[in-house]
Short mmCIF file of C-alpha atoms in Angstrom, two decimals:
data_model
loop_
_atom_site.label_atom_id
_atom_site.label_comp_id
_atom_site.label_asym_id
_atom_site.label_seq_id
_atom_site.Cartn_x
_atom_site.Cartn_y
_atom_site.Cartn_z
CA UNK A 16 114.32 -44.98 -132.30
CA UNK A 17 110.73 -46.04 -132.39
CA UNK A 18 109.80 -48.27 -134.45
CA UNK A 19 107.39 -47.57 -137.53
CA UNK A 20 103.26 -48.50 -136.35
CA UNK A 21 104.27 -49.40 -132.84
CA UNK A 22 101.49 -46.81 -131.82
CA UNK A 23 98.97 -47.96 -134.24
CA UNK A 24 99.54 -51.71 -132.99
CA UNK A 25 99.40 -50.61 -129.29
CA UNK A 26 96.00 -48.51 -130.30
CA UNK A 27 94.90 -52.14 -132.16
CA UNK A 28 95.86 -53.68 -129.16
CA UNK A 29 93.60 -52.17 -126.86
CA UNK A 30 90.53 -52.13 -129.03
CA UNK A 31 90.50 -56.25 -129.27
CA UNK A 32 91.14 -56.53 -125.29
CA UNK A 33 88.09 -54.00 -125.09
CA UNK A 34 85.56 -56.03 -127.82
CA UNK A 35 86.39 -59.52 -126.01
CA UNK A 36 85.12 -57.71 -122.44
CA UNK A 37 81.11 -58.13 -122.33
CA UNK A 38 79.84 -53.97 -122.30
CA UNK A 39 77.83 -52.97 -119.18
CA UNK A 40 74.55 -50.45 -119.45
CA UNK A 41 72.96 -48.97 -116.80
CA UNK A 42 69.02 -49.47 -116.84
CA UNK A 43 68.27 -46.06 -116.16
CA UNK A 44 65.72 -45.29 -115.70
CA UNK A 45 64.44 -48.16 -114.22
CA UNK A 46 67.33 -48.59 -112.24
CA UNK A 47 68.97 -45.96 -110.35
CA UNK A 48 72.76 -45.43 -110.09
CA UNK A 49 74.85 -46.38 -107.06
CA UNK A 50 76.21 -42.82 -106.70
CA UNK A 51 79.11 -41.87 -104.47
CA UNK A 52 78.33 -40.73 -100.99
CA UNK A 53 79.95 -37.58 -101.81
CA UNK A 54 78.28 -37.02 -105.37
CA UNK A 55 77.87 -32.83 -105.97
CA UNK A 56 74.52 -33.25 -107.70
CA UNK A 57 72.75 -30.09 -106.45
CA UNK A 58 73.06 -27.93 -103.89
CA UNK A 59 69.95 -28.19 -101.00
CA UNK A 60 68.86 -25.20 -98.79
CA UNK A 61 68.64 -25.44 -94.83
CA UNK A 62 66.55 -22.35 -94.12
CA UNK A 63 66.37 -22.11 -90.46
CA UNK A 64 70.26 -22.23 -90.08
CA UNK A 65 70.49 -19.03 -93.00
CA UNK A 66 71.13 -15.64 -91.04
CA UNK A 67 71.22 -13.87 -94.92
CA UNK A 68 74.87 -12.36 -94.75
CA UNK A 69 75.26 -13.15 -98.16
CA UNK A 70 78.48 -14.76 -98.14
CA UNK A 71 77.68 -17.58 -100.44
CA UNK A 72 76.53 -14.72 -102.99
CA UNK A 73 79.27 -12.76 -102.74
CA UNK A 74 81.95 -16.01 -103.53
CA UNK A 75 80.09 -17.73 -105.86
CA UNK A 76 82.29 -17.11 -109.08
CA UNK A 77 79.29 -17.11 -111.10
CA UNK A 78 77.02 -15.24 -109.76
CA UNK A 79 74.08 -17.28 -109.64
CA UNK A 80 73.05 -16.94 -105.99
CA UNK A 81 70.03 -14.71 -105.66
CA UNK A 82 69.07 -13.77 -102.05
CA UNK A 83 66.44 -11.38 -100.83
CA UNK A 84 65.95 -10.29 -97.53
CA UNK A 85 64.05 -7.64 -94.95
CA UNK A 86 64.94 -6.59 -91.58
CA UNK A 87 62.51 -6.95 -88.64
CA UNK A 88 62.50 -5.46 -84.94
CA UNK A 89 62.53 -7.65 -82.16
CA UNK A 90 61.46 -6.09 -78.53
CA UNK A 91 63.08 -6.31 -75.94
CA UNK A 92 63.85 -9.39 -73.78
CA UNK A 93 63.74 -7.60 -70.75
CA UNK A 94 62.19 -4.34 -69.40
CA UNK A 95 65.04 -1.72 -70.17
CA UNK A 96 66.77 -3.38 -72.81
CA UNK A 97 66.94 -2.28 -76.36
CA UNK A 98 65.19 -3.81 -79.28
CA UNK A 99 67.20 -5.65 -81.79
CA UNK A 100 66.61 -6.13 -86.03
CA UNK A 101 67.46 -8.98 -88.04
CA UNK A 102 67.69 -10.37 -91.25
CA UNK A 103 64.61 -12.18 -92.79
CA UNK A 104 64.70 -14.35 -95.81
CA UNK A 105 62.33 -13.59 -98.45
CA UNK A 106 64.19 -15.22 -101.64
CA UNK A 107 66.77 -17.83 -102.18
CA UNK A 108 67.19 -18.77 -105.64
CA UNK A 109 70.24 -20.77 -107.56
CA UNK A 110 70.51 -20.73 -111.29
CA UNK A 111 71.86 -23.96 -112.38
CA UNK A 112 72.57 -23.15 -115.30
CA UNK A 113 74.88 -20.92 -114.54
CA UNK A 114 76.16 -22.80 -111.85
CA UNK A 115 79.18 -24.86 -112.35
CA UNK A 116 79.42 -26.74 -108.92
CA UNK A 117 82.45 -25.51 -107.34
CA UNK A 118 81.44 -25.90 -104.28
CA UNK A 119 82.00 -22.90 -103.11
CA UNK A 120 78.75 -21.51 -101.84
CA UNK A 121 79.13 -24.69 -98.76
CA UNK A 122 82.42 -23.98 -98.04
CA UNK A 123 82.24 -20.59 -96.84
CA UNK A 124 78.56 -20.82 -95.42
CA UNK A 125 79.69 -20.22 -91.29
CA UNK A 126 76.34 -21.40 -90.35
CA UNK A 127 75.96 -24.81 -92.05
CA UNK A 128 72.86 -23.92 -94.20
CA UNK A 129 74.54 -25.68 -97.88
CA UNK A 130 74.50 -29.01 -98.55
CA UNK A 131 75.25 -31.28 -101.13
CA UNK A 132 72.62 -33.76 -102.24
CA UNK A 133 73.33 -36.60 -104.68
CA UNK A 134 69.93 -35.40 -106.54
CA UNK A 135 70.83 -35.03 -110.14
CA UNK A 136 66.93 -35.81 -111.71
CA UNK A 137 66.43 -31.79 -112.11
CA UNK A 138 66.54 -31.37 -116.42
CA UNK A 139 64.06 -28.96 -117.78
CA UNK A 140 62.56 -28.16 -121.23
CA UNK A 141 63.58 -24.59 -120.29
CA UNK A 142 66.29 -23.05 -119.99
CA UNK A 143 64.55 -20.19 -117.57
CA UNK A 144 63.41 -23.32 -115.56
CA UNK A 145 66.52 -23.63 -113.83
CA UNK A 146 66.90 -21.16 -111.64
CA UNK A 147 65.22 -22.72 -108.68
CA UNK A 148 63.11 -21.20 -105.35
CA UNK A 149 64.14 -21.67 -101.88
CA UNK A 150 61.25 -24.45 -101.54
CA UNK A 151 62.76 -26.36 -104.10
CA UNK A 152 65.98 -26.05 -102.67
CA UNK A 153 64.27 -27.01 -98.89
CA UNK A 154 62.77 -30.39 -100.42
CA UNK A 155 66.55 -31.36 -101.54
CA UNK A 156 67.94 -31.23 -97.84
CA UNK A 157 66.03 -34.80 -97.17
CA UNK A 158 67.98 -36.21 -99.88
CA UNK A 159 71.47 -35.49 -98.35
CA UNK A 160 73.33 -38.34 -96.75
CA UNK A 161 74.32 -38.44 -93.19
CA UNK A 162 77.83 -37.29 -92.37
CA UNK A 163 80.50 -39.83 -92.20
CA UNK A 164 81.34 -41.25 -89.07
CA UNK A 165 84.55 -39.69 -87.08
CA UNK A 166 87.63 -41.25 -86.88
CA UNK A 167 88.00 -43.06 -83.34
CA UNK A 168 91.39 -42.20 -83.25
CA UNK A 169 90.70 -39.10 -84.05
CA UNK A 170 91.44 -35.90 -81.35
CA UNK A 171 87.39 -34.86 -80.21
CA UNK A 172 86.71 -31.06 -81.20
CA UNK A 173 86.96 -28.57 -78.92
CA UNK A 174 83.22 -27.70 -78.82
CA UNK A 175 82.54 -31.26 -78.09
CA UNK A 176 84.78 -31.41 -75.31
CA UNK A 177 83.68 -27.51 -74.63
CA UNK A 178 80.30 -28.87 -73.91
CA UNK A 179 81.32 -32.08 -72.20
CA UNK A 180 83.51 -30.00 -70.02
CA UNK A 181 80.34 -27.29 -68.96
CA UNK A 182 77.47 -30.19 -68.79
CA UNK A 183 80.13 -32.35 -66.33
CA UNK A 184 80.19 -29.47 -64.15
CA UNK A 185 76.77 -29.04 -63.93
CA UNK A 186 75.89 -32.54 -63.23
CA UNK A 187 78.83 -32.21 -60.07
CA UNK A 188 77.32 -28.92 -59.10
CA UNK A 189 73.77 -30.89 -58.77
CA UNK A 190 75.07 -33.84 -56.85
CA UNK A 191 76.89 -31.45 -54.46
CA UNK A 192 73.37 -28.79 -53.96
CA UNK A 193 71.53 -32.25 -53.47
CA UNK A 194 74.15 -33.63 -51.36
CA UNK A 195 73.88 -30.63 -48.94
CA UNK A 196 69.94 -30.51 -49.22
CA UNK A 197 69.71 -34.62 -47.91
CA UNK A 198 72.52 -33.22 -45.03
CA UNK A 199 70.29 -30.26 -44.00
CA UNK A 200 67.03 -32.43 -43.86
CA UNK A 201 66.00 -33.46 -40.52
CA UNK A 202 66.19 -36.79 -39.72
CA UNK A 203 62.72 -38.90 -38.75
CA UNK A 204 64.45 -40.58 -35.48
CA UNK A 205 65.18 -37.13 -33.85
CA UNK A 206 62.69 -36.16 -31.64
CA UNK A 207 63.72 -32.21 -31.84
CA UNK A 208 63.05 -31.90 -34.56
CA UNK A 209 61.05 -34.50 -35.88
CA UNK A 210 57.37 -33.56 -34.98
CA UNK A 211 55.76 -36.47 -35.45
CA UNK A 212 58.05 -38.44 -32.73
CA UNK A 213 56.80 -39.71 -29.51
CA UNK A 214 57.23 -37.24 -27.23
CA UNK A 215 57.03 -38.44 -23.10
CA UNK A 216 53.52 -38.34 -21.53
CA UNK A 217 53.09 -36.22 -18.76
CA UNK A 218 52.12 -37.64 -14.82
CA UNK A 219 48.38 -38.57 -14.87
CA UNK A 220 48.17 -38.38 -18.73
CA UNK A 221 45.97 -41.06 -20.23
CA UNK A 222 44.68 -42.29 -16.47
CA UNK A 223 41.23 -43.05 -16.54
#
């Protein structure tokens, strides 16, 4: 059986170990925050890598994602061949206040073109002033951190080693095709086929 105020004298308790402890305040603004390196302040925008297949708009549980888009013809590569259309951007907009950082949006992206950034200075007088353009969201890729480094111990990903694999193989194909090249070239100390090699003067050649 508890006994009668043992909560109130555990509650007491805690509030004189907290008003002997000296309080800490963060000088903000004059002094920034040390922010995790994985801090989800907003989400940045890598155009160029954004093919527009509207996955991130189509998961994002609050719908805040709006993309616009065209299609354009490209000609042919080669005489014969067919032309081919794709997707180009015209709009990416997120409404932050309707987004409630999930996350989300990155983790389906296939083509790496979300980010977090640890940018959080983004408050507006208006409400309407949060939905921001894809410009806005192309300034905030600068601000995200680098990727951790890999584990060493770590197994290397197959397109790594993929690419290792092909570019080895190409360097060995090289070294062979020159090998064979410097094998094939005439040598300067044979006189059949070397052309500038002394060649035998004939009887009565050079006599005065």
């Amino acid at each position: 059986m508890a006994i009668p105020g043992t909560g109130l004298a555990k509650g007491l308790a805690v509030t004189l170990r907290t008003m002997t402890k000296r309080s800490v305040t963060d000088q903000y603004p004059d002094a920034l925050p040390a922010l995790p390196p994985r801090s989800r302040g907003v989400i940045a925008l890598f155009e160029e890598n954004c093919t527009v297949c509207m996955l991130c708009a189509r998961e994002c549980p609050d719908w805040c994602i709006y993309i616009d888009s065209h299609k354009e013809t490209t000609p042919a590569a080669a005489p014969g061949g067919r032309e081919r259309s794709r997707n180009v951007l015209d709009r990416f907009a997120i409404d932050f206040s309707l987004c409630m950082y999930c996350g989300i949006c990155i983790e389906v992206c296939p083509f790496d073109a979300l980010f977090w950034s640890p940018e959080f200075e983004y408050a507006e007088t208006d409400i309407l002033e949060l939905t921001h353009e894809r410009d806005k969201l192309r300034d905030w890729m600068w601000t995200v951190p680098a990727p951790p480094a890999l584990d060493p111990a770590a197994e290397e990903p197959k397109e790594i080693a993929a690419a290792r694999k092909a570019a080895d193989k190409l360097i060995a194909a090289q070294a062979q095709a020159q090998a064979e090249a410097q094998a094939q070239a005439p040598t300067a100390t044979d006189p059949a086929t070397d052309p500038a090699a002394e060649r035998p003067s004939a009887p009565g050649e050079g006599d005065s």
